[in-house]
Tab-separated table of C-alpha atoms in Angstrom:
chain	number	residue	atom	x	y	z
X	296	MET	CA	1.298	2.427	-4.646
X	297	LYS	CA	4.470	0.203	-3.387
X	298	LEU	CA	4.146	-2.128	-0.395
X	299	GLY	CA	6.847	-3.841	1.617
X	300	ILE	CA	6.226	-7.358	3.049
X	301	VAL	CA	8.101	-8.063	6.060
X	302	GLY	CA	7.674	-10.883	8.630
X	303	LEU	CA	9.881	-13.504	10.542
X	304	PRO	CA	10.724	-16.536	8.646
X	305	ASN	CA	8.177	-19.399	8.596
X	306	VAL	CA	5.090	-16.732	9.148
X	307	GLY	CA	3.882	-17.261	5.603
X	308	LYS	CA	5.118	-14.199	4.130
X	309	SER	CA	6.615	-15.748	1.028
X	310	THR	CA	3.637	-17.866	0.304
X	311	LEU	CA	1.338	-14.638	0.637
X	312	PHE	CA	3.370	-12.740	-1.747
X	313	ASN	CA	3.715	-15.888	-4.457
X	314	SER	CA	-0.171	-16.074	-4.220
X	315	LEU	CA	-1.012	-12.344	-4.250
X	316	THR	CA	1.033	-11.758	-7.240
X	317	LYS	CA	-0.190	-14.759	-9.047
X	318	ALA	CA	-3.715	-13.755	-7.853
X	319	GLY	CA	-3.392	-10.272	-9.307
X	320	ALA	CA	-2.037	-11.243	-12.586
X	321	GLU	CA	-4.811	-13.786	-13.160
X	322	SER	CA	-7.800	-11.881	-12.104
X	323	ALA	CA	-7.309	-8.595	-13.892
X	324	ASN	CA	-6.060	-7.655	-17.617
X	325	TYR	CA	-2.790	-6.642	-16.726
X	326	PRO	CA	0.517	-8.712	-17.105
X	327	PHE	CA	2.120	-9.383	-13.994
X	328	CYS	CA	5.977	-8.579	-14.293
X	329	THR	CA	8.877	-9.692	-12.264
X	330	ILE	CA	11.056	-6.553	-12.068
X	331	ASP	CA	13.482	-8.937	-10.284
X	332	PRO	CA	13.050	-12.116	-7.919
X	333	ASN	CA	11.600	-10.298	-5.070
X	334	VAL	CA	9.542	-7.619	-6.607
X	335	GLY	CA	6.028	-8.107	-8.542
X	336	VAL	CA	3.313	-5.782	-9.870
X	337	VAL	CA	-0.370	-6.453	-9.293
X	338	ALA	CA	-3.137	-5.273	-10.788
X	339	VAL	CA	-5.853	-3.448	-8.475
X	340	PRO	CA	-9.072	-5.402	-8.954
X	341	ASP	CA	-11.751	-2.873	-9.992
X	342	PHE	CA	-15.188	-3.640	-11.667
X	343	ARG	CA	-15.870	-0.551	-12.767
X	344	LEU	CA	-13.087	-0.789	-15.432
X	345	LYS	CA	-14.772	-3.818	-17.135
X	346	LEU	CA	-18.290	-2.108	-16.988
X	347	LEU	CA	-16.459	1.180	-18.490
X	348	THR	CA	-14.789	-0.883	-21.055
X	349	ASP	CA	-17.828	-2.377	-22.354
X	350	MET	CA	-19.553	1.028	-22.741
X	351	TYR	CA	-16.775	2.956	-24.611
X	352	ASN	CA	-15.708	-0.638	-26.350
X	353	SER	CA	-12.345	0.297	-25.167
X	354	LYS	CA	-9.252	-1.440	-27.277
X	355	LYS	CA	-7.232	-1.377	-23.878
X	356	THR	CA	-8.215	-1.615	-20.245
X	357	THR	CA	-5.491	-0.433	-17.692
X	358	PRO	CA	-6.155	-0.673	-13.891
X	359	ALA	CA	-4.071	0.608	-11.114
X	360	VAL	CA	-1.379	-1.244	-9.603
X	361	ILE	CA	0.526	-2.271	-6.424
X	362	GLU	CA	4.175	-3.032	-6.477
X	363	PHE	CA	4.905	-5.459	-3.994
X	364	VAL	CA	8.518	-5.842	-2.499
X	365	ASP	CA	9.346	-9.139	-0.780
X	366	ILE	CA	12.275	-9.314	0.932
X	367	ALA	CA	13.912	-12.372	3.199
X	368	GLY	CA	12.559	-13.274	6.803
X	369	LEU	CA	14.058	-11.023	9.298
X	370	VAL	CA	15.620	-12.549	12.431
X	371	LYS	CA	17.156	-11.295	15.666
X	372	GLY	CA	20.175	-9.362	14.746
X	373	ALA	CA	19.255	-8.826	10.954
X	374	SER	CA	20.054	-5.195	10.937
X	375	LYS	CA	23.345	-6.454	12.417
X	376	GLY	CA	24.058	-8.584	9.370
X	377	GLU	CA	22.314	-11.967	10.681
X	378	GLY	CA	20.397	-14.098	8.284
X	379	LEU	CA	19.964	-12.715	4.837
X	380	GLY	CA	17.234	-10.161	6.065
X	381	ASN	CA	19.894	-7.183	6.438
X	382	GLN	CA	20.794	-7.062	2.521
X	383	PHE	CA	17.239	-6.377	1.585
X	384	LEU	CA	16.246	-3.675	3.846
X	385	ALA	CA	17.470	-1.066	1.892
X	386	ASN	CA	14.798	-2.411	-1.107
X	387	ILE	CA	11.875	-1.412	1.416
X	388	ARG	CA	13.175	2.058	2.149
X	389	GLU	CA	11.120	3.697	-0.815
X	390	VAL	CA	7.950	1.920	-0.304
X	391	ASP	CA	4.837	3.871	1.187
X	392	ALA	CA	3.899	1.515	3.655
X	393	ILE	CA	4.943	-2.019	5.187
X	394	VAL	CA	2.884	-5.189	5.180
X	395	HIS	CA	3.774	-7.099	8.230
X	396	VAL	CA	2.922	-10.498	8.072
X	397	VAL	CA	2.370	-11.915	11.775
X	398	ARG	CA	1.912	-15.858	12.472
X	399	CYS	CA	-1.404	-16.391	14.304
X	400	PHE	CA	-1.916	-19.880	14.035
X	401	GLU	CA	-0.341	-23.329	15.525
X	402	ASP	CA	1.148	-26.120	13.438
X	403	SER	CA	3.503	-28.248	14.567
X	404	ASN	CA	4.669	-29.017	10.800
X	405	ILE	CA	5.943	-25.503	10.724
X	406	VAL	CA	8.766	-24.792	13.128
X	407	HIS	CA	8.487	-21.052	14.498
X	408	VAL	CA	12.194	-19.614	14.548
X	409	ASP	CA	11.487	-18.929	18.232
X	410	GLY	CA	10.026	-22.161	19.104
X	411	SER	CA	6.565	-20.734	20.100
X	412	ILE	CA	3.735	-18.684	18.617
X	413	ASN	CA	3.600	-15.238	19.961
X	414	PRO	CA	2.452	-12.410	17.573
X	415	LEU	CA	3.307	-9.380	20.053
X	416	ARG	CA	7.205	-10.714	20.601
X	417	ASP	CA	6.932	-11.260	16.919
X	418	ILE	CA	6.013	-7.667	16.059
X	419	GLU	CA	8.383	-6.481	18.871
X	420	THR	CA	11.541	-8.426	17.227
X	421	ILE	CA	10.720	-6.961	13.745
X	422	ASN	CA	10.159	-3.434	15.281
X	423	LEU	CA	13.743	-3.604	16.806
X	424	GLU	CA	15.563	-4.585	13.613
X	425	LEU	CA	13.613	-1.999	11.865
X	426	LEU	CA	14.748	0.707	14.583
X	427	PHE	CA	18.369	-0.781	14.658
X	428	SER	CA	18.626	-0.225	10.898
X	429	ASP	CA	17.131	3.500	10.855
X	430	LEU	CA	19.609	4.357	14.029
X	431	GLU	CA	22.252	3.390	11.530
X	432	ILE	CA	20.997	5.815	8.807
X	433	LEU	CA	20.467	8.750	11.404
X	434	GLU	CA	24.015	8.172	12.686
X	435	ARG	CA	25.622	8.449	9.363
X	436	ARG	CA	23.488	11.702	8.569
X	437	ILE	CA	24.180	13.025	11.759
X	438	ALA	CA	27.999	12.632	11.381
X	439	LYS	CA	27.978	14.044	7.860
X	440	SER	CA	25.711	16.979	8.740
X	441	SER	CA	28.093	17.738	11.904
X	442	ARG	CA	30.986	17.872	10.024
X	443	SER	CA	29.473	20.398	7.538
X	444	ALA	CA	27.619	22.576	10.443
X	445	ASN	CA	30.253	25.315	11.270
X	446	GLY	CA	28.642	28.534	10.924
X	447	ASP	CA	25.365	27.026	8.986
X	448	LYS	CA	22.396	27.668	10.822
X	449	ALA	CA	20.312	25.516	8.582
X	450	LEU	CA	22.773	22.368	9.314
X	451	ALA	CA	22.839	23.179	12.886
X	452	LYS	CA	19.387	23.094	13.132
X	453	GLU	CA	19.169	19.781	11.264
X	454	VAL	CA	21.610	18.316	13.632
X	455	LYS	CA	19.620	19.374	16.556
X	456	ILE	CA	16.600	17.694	15.243
X	457	LEU	CA	18.343	14.278	14.214
X	458	LYS	CA	19.625	14.008	17.790
X	459	GLU	CA	16.606	14.537	19.122
X	460	LEU	CA	14.890	11.849	16.934
X	461	GLN	CA	17.658	9.604	17.642
X	462	ALA	CA	17.311	9.928	21.386
X	463	HIS	CA	13.554	9.293	20.957
X	464	MET	CA	14.393	5.816	18.829
X	465	GLU	CA	17.085	5.048	20.957
X	466	ASN	CA	14.498	4.833	23.887
X	467	GLY	CA	12.783	1.909	21.747
X	468	GLU	CA	10.184	4.301	20.073
X	469	LEU	CA	9.500	4.196	16.583
X	470	ALA	CA	10.025	7.154	14.258
X	471	LYS	CA	6.445	7.712	13.362
X	472	THR	CA	5.754	8.467	17.243
X	473	PHE	CA	8.341	11.205	16.846
X	474	GLU	CA	6.484	14.927	17.298
X	475	ALA	CA	8.525	16.993	14.967
X	476	GLU	CA	8.638	21.142	15.866
X	477	ASP	CA	7.780	22.167	12.846
X	478	GLU	CA	7.389	22.014	8.779
X	479	ASP	CA	11.010	21.787	8.287
X	480	ALA	CA	11.415	19.000	10.825
X	481	GLU	CA	8.669	17.080	9.333
X	482	GLU	CA	10.199	17.276	5.645
X	483	LEU	CA	13.709	16.276	6.847
X	484	ILE	CA	12.704	13.314	8.708
X	485	ALA	CA	10.290	12.529	5.810
X	486	SER	CA	13.441	12.633	3.374
X	487	LEU	CA	15.484	9.825	5.400
X	488	ASN	CA	12.538	7.086	4.253
X	489	LEU	CA	13.037	5.786	7.631
X	490	LEU	CA	11.437	2.283	8.021
X	491	THR	CA	9.810	3.022	11.335
X	492	ALA	CA	8.131	6.359	10.120
X	493	LYS	CA	6.147	4.133	7.327
X	494	PRO	CA	2.712	3.597	8.179
X	495	VAL	CA	1.993	-0.332	8.635
X	496	ILE	CA	-0.528	-2.958	7.666
X	497	TYR	CA	-0.671	-6.002	9.639
X	498	ALA	CA	-1.520	-8.972	7.952
X	499	ALA	CA	-2.456	-11.524	10.592
X	500	ASN	CA	-1.892	-15.231	9.157
X	501	VAL	CA	-4.664	-17.473	10.297
X	502	ASP	CA	-5.793	-21.334	9.568
X	503	GLU	CA	-8.636	-22.113	7.494
X	504	ASP	CA	-11.159	-22.361	10.847
X	505	SER	CA	-10.223	-18.873	11.893
X	506	LEU	CA	-10.664	-17.072	8.123
X	507	ALA	CA	-14.222	-18.055	8.496
X	508	ASP	CA	-15.196	-15.459	11.200
X	509	ASP	CA	-12.309	-13.238	10.124
X	510	GLY	CA	-10.366	-13.989	13.382
X	511	ALA	CA	-12.866	-13.092	15.588
X	512	SER	CA	-12.398	-16.478	17.840
X	513	ASN	CA	-8.598	-16.288	17.238
X	514	PRO	CA	-6.968	-15.029	20.287
X	515	PHE	CA	-3.668	-14.078	18.554
X	516	VAL	CA	-5.454	-11.792	15.919
X	517	GLN	CA	-7.417	-10.417	19.150
X	518	GLN	CA	-3.565	-9.460	20.317
X	519	VAL	CA	-2.616	-7.951	17.181
X	520	ARG	CA	-5.929	-5.969	16.709
X	521	GLU	CA	-5.554	-4.309	19.964
X	522	TYR	CA	-1.668	-3.402	19.608
X	523	ALA	CA	-2.202	-2.071	15.924
X	524	ALA	CA	-5.393	0.211	17.116
X	525	LYS	CA	-3.036	1.767	19.702
X	526	GLU	CA	-0.672	2.942	16.994
X	527	GLY	CA	-3.624	3.576	14.137
X	528	SER	CA	-2.416	0.759	11.954
X	529	GLU	CA	-4.700	-1.551	9.910
X	530	VAL	CA	-5.087	-5.300	10.172
X	531	PHE	CA	-6.600	-7.687	8.041
X	532	VAL	CA	-7.121	-11.402	8.319
X	533	ILE	CA	-5.608	-13.821	5.529
X	534	CYS	CA	-4.852	-17.542	5.434
X	535	ALA	CA	-2.010	-17.718	3.055
X	536	ARG	CA	-2.650	-21.402	2.330
X	537	ILE	CA	-6.169	-20.578	1.173
X	538	GLU	CA	-4.688	-17.968	-1.057
X	539	GLU	CA	-2.304	-20.151	-2.549
X	540	GLU	CA	-5.170	-22.170	-3.608
X	541	LEU	CA	-7.260	-19.126	-4.817
X	542	SER	CA	-4.500	-18.525	-7.041
X	543	GLU	CA	-4.645	-21.348	-9.121
X	544	LEU	CA	-8.397	-20.930	-9.848
X	545	GLU	CA	-10.221	-18.644	-12.713
X	546	ASP	CA	-12.216	-15.678	-11.763
X	547	GLU	CA	-15.582	-17.676	-11.716
X	548	GLU	CA	-13.826	-20.729	-9.699
X	549	LYS	CA	-12.364	-18.113	-7.672
X	550	ALA	CA	-15.971	-16.662	-6.829
X	551	MET	CA	-17.474	-19.959	-6.297
X	552	PHE	CA	-14.323	-21.208	-3.998
X	553	LEU	CA	-15.190	-18.034	-1.633
X	554	GLU	CA	-18.705	-18.450	-1.665
X	555	ASP	CA	-18.347	-21.935	-0.362
X	556	MET	CA	-16.374	-20.809	2.580
X	557	GLY	CA	-18.535	-18.012	3.420
X	558	LEU	CA	-16.462	-15.337	2.395
X	559	SER	CA	-17.453	-12.476	0.559
X	560	GLU	CA	-14.018	-11.181	-0.810
X	561	SER	CA	-10.260	-12.700	-1.049
X	562	GLY	CA	-7.108	-11.740	0.623
X	563	LEU	CA	-5.901	-9.306	-2.075
X	564	ASP	CA	-8.904	-7.427	-1.895
X	565	LYS	CA	-8.815	-7.184	1.846
X	566	LEU	CA	-5.216	-5.833	1.531
X	567	ILE	CA	-6.081	-3.726	-0.976
X	568	LYS	CA	-8.895	-1.754	0.876
X	569	ALA	CA	-6.726	-1.599	3.961
X	570	SER	CA	-3.882	-0.266	1.848
X	571	TYR	CA	-6.029	2.548	0.212
X	572	ARG	CA	-7.794	3.295	3.659
X	573	LEU	CA	-4.450	3.802	5.251
X	574	LEU	CA	-2.759	5.811	2.719
X	575	GLY	CA	-5.853	7.856	2.148
X	576	LEU	CA	-6.226	7.051	-1.443
X	577	ILE	CA	-9.055	6.582	-4.020
X	578	SER	CA	-9.176	6.350	-7.657
X	579	TYR	CA	-10.415	8.384	-10.710
X	580	LEU	CA	-11.452	6.973	-13.997
X	581	THR	CA	-10.615	7.987	-17.830
X	582	ALA	CA	-12.545	6.274	-20.539
X	583	GLY	CA	-12.964	6.320	-24.248
X	584	GLU	CA	-12.794	4.225	-27.481
X	585	LYS	CA	-8.931	3.633	-27.164
X	586	GLU	CA	-8.463	3.193	-23.387
X	587	THR	CA	-10.479	2.485	-20.235
X	588	ARG	CA	-7.778	3.268	-16.902
X	589	ALA	CA	-7.962	3.905	-13.399
X	590	TRP	CA	-5.451	6.491	-11.623
X	591	THR	CA	-4.774	6.166	-7.794
X	592	ILE	CA	-4.367	9.543	-6.013
X	593	LYS	CA	-4.348	10.766	-2.775
X	594	ILE	CA	-8.002	11.948	-1.071
X	595	GLY	CA	-8.366	15.658	-1.267
X	596	THR	CA	-6.414	16.089	-4.524
X	597	LYS	CA	-7.715	19.076	-7.020
X	598	ALA	CA	-8.496	18.444	-10.505
X	599	PRO	CA	-5.087	20.029	-11.994
X	600	GLN	CA	-2.926	17.792	-9.994
X	601	ALA	CA	-4.938	14.734	-10.819
X	602	ALA	CA	-4.579	15.530	-14.431
X	603	GLY	CA	-0.963	15.901	-14.006
X	604	LYS	CA	-1.009	12.313	-13.050
X	605	ILE	CA	-1.895	11.508	-16.635
X	606	HIS	CA	0.699	13.733	-18.064
X	607	SER	CA	2.366	17.235	-16.561
X	608	ASP	CA	1.422	18.963	-19.488
X	609	PHE	CA	-2.530	18.440	-18.403
X	610	GLU	CA	-1.605	19.989	-15.045
X	611	ARG	CA	0.389	23.066	-16.521
X	612	GLY	CA	-2.360	23.801	-19.168
X	613	PHE	CA	-5.337	23.110	-17.223
X	614	ILE	CA	-8.661	24.655	-18.255
X	615	ARG	CA	-11.410	22.338	-16.765
X	616	ALA	CA	-12.281	19.027	-16.111
X	617	GLU	CA	-15.633	17.726	-17.370
X	618	VAL	CA	-16.978	15.172	-14.812
X	619	VAL	CA	-19.320	12.871	-14.156
X	620	ASN	CA	-19.953	10.220	-11.526
X	621	TYR	CA	-19.248	6.851	-12.500
X	622	GLN	CA	-22.725	5.175	-11.312
X	623	GLU	CA	-24.610	7.824	-13.093
X	624	LEU	CA	-22.642	7.189	-16.094
X	625	LEU	CA	-23.680	3.702	-16.162
X	626	ASP	CA	-27.382	4.516	-15.281
X	627	ALA	CA	-27.668	6.930	-18.206
X	628	GLY	CA	-26.032	4.428	-20.591
X	629	THR	CA	-23.748	6.652	-22.619
X	630	TYR	CA	-21.872	9.940	-22.114
X	631	ALA	CA	-24.140	11.673	-24.112
X	632	ALA	CA	-27.036	10.767	-22.475
X	633	ALA	CA	-25.617	11.633	-19.050
X	634	ARG	CA	-24.733	15.222	-20.654
X	635	GLU	CA	-28.486	15.521	-21.972
X	636	LYS	CA	-29.570	14.572	-18.165
X	637	GLY	CA	-26.937	17.462	-16.867
X	638	LEU	CA	-25.046	14.896	-15.113
X	639	VAL	CA	-21.831	16.054	-16.500
X	640	ARG	CA	-20.388	18.915	-14.630
X	641	LEU	CA	-17.687	21.367	-15.500
X	642	GLU	CA	-15.468	21.735	-12.571
X	643	GLY	CA	-12.387	24.429	-12.422
X	644	LYS	CA	-8.834	24.326	-10.747
X	645	ASP	CA	-10.507	24.170	-7.301
X	646	TYR	CA	-12.605	20.668	-7.573
X	647	VAL	CA	-11.528	18.276	-5.130
X	648	MET	CA	-11.774	14.596	-6.855
X	649	GLN	CA	-13.932	11.898	-6.107
X	650	ASP	CA	-13.490	8.192	-5.782
X	651	GLY	CA	-15.193	7.086	-9.090
X	652	ASP	CA	-14.914	10.212	-10.878
X	653	VAL	CA	-15.015	9.566	-14.572
X	654	VAL	CA	-13.001	12.292	-16.174
X	655	LEU	CA	-12.232	14.455	-19.277
X	656	PHE	CA	-9.593	17.040	-18.977
X	657	ARG	CA	-9.316	20.099	-21.247
X	658	PHE	CA	-6.298	21.687	-21.323
X	659	ASN	CA	-4.155	23.985	-23.562
X	660	VAL	CA	-0.162	24.311	-23.604
């Protein structure tokens, strides 16, 4: 899973990125790796992995990972080259979803780029820049397809769809609100990787006081929640400053710190849950002496396609899957005991994978 982080300057975006990537490195047995200065890979915390690793005495534990892509703060005119944001917009075209950091706190020591705190105005500013950037992509594609469309029905249809989408977006509407006429249109639009077609998670960055009640008493957070509800987006409340402090702590200290603040989970945990919900993702697990590992798949994925996440040969030569529920396996104590109790099921090609399935795939190529 790949998430792109956007926001205006001075909203806590880079603080959040730095603390999340650092926290992810220290909270799981996975090396934080910097692909370039603005990209970090973070392990998805999953308590099930440690328990399975202990049960199987696995030599290696590999969690699922999220790749965060951070870009420079966007300002008005970024799509036209203002500020530094424009040169980085291309970096987030490949992400699965956008994390939009919105400032929901007052602090006279941190200047707001527009002089006052107004989350909805800030969201609109970012959306406009993403729209303008998308419209440039559309214009180029329309021009290219139009030149080759003479007598080509497929290209003529493509140009028609793109022009309809262009008109929709020139009215200030996001690409994701465009109603495609058929599956071909949907596939065409998906192939463009438009920023405004991507699902969004709003990170409402609050002060320490607002974090305690999850932003319930913060009017700025309420505005963001109402806005997000209308477009079907996720919202999570975070205090980037607290996340920065958490990122410096070991696991036990971190748990105590959260408990002292009356919090049950960190910002990273909230973000991962929101991401999985928004993108419709679950994890299945494989376990053995060599390795215990989590694999991320879409809800509704069938066993052969899930096996293909491990290796294409597993999907091509799929015979069956031996499946046991994670909790039932733990309760049984060993895989052999779970099998004796009839908890290990043999599933075929039509089996739909469930979150927490512990699986052994049988295949023959």
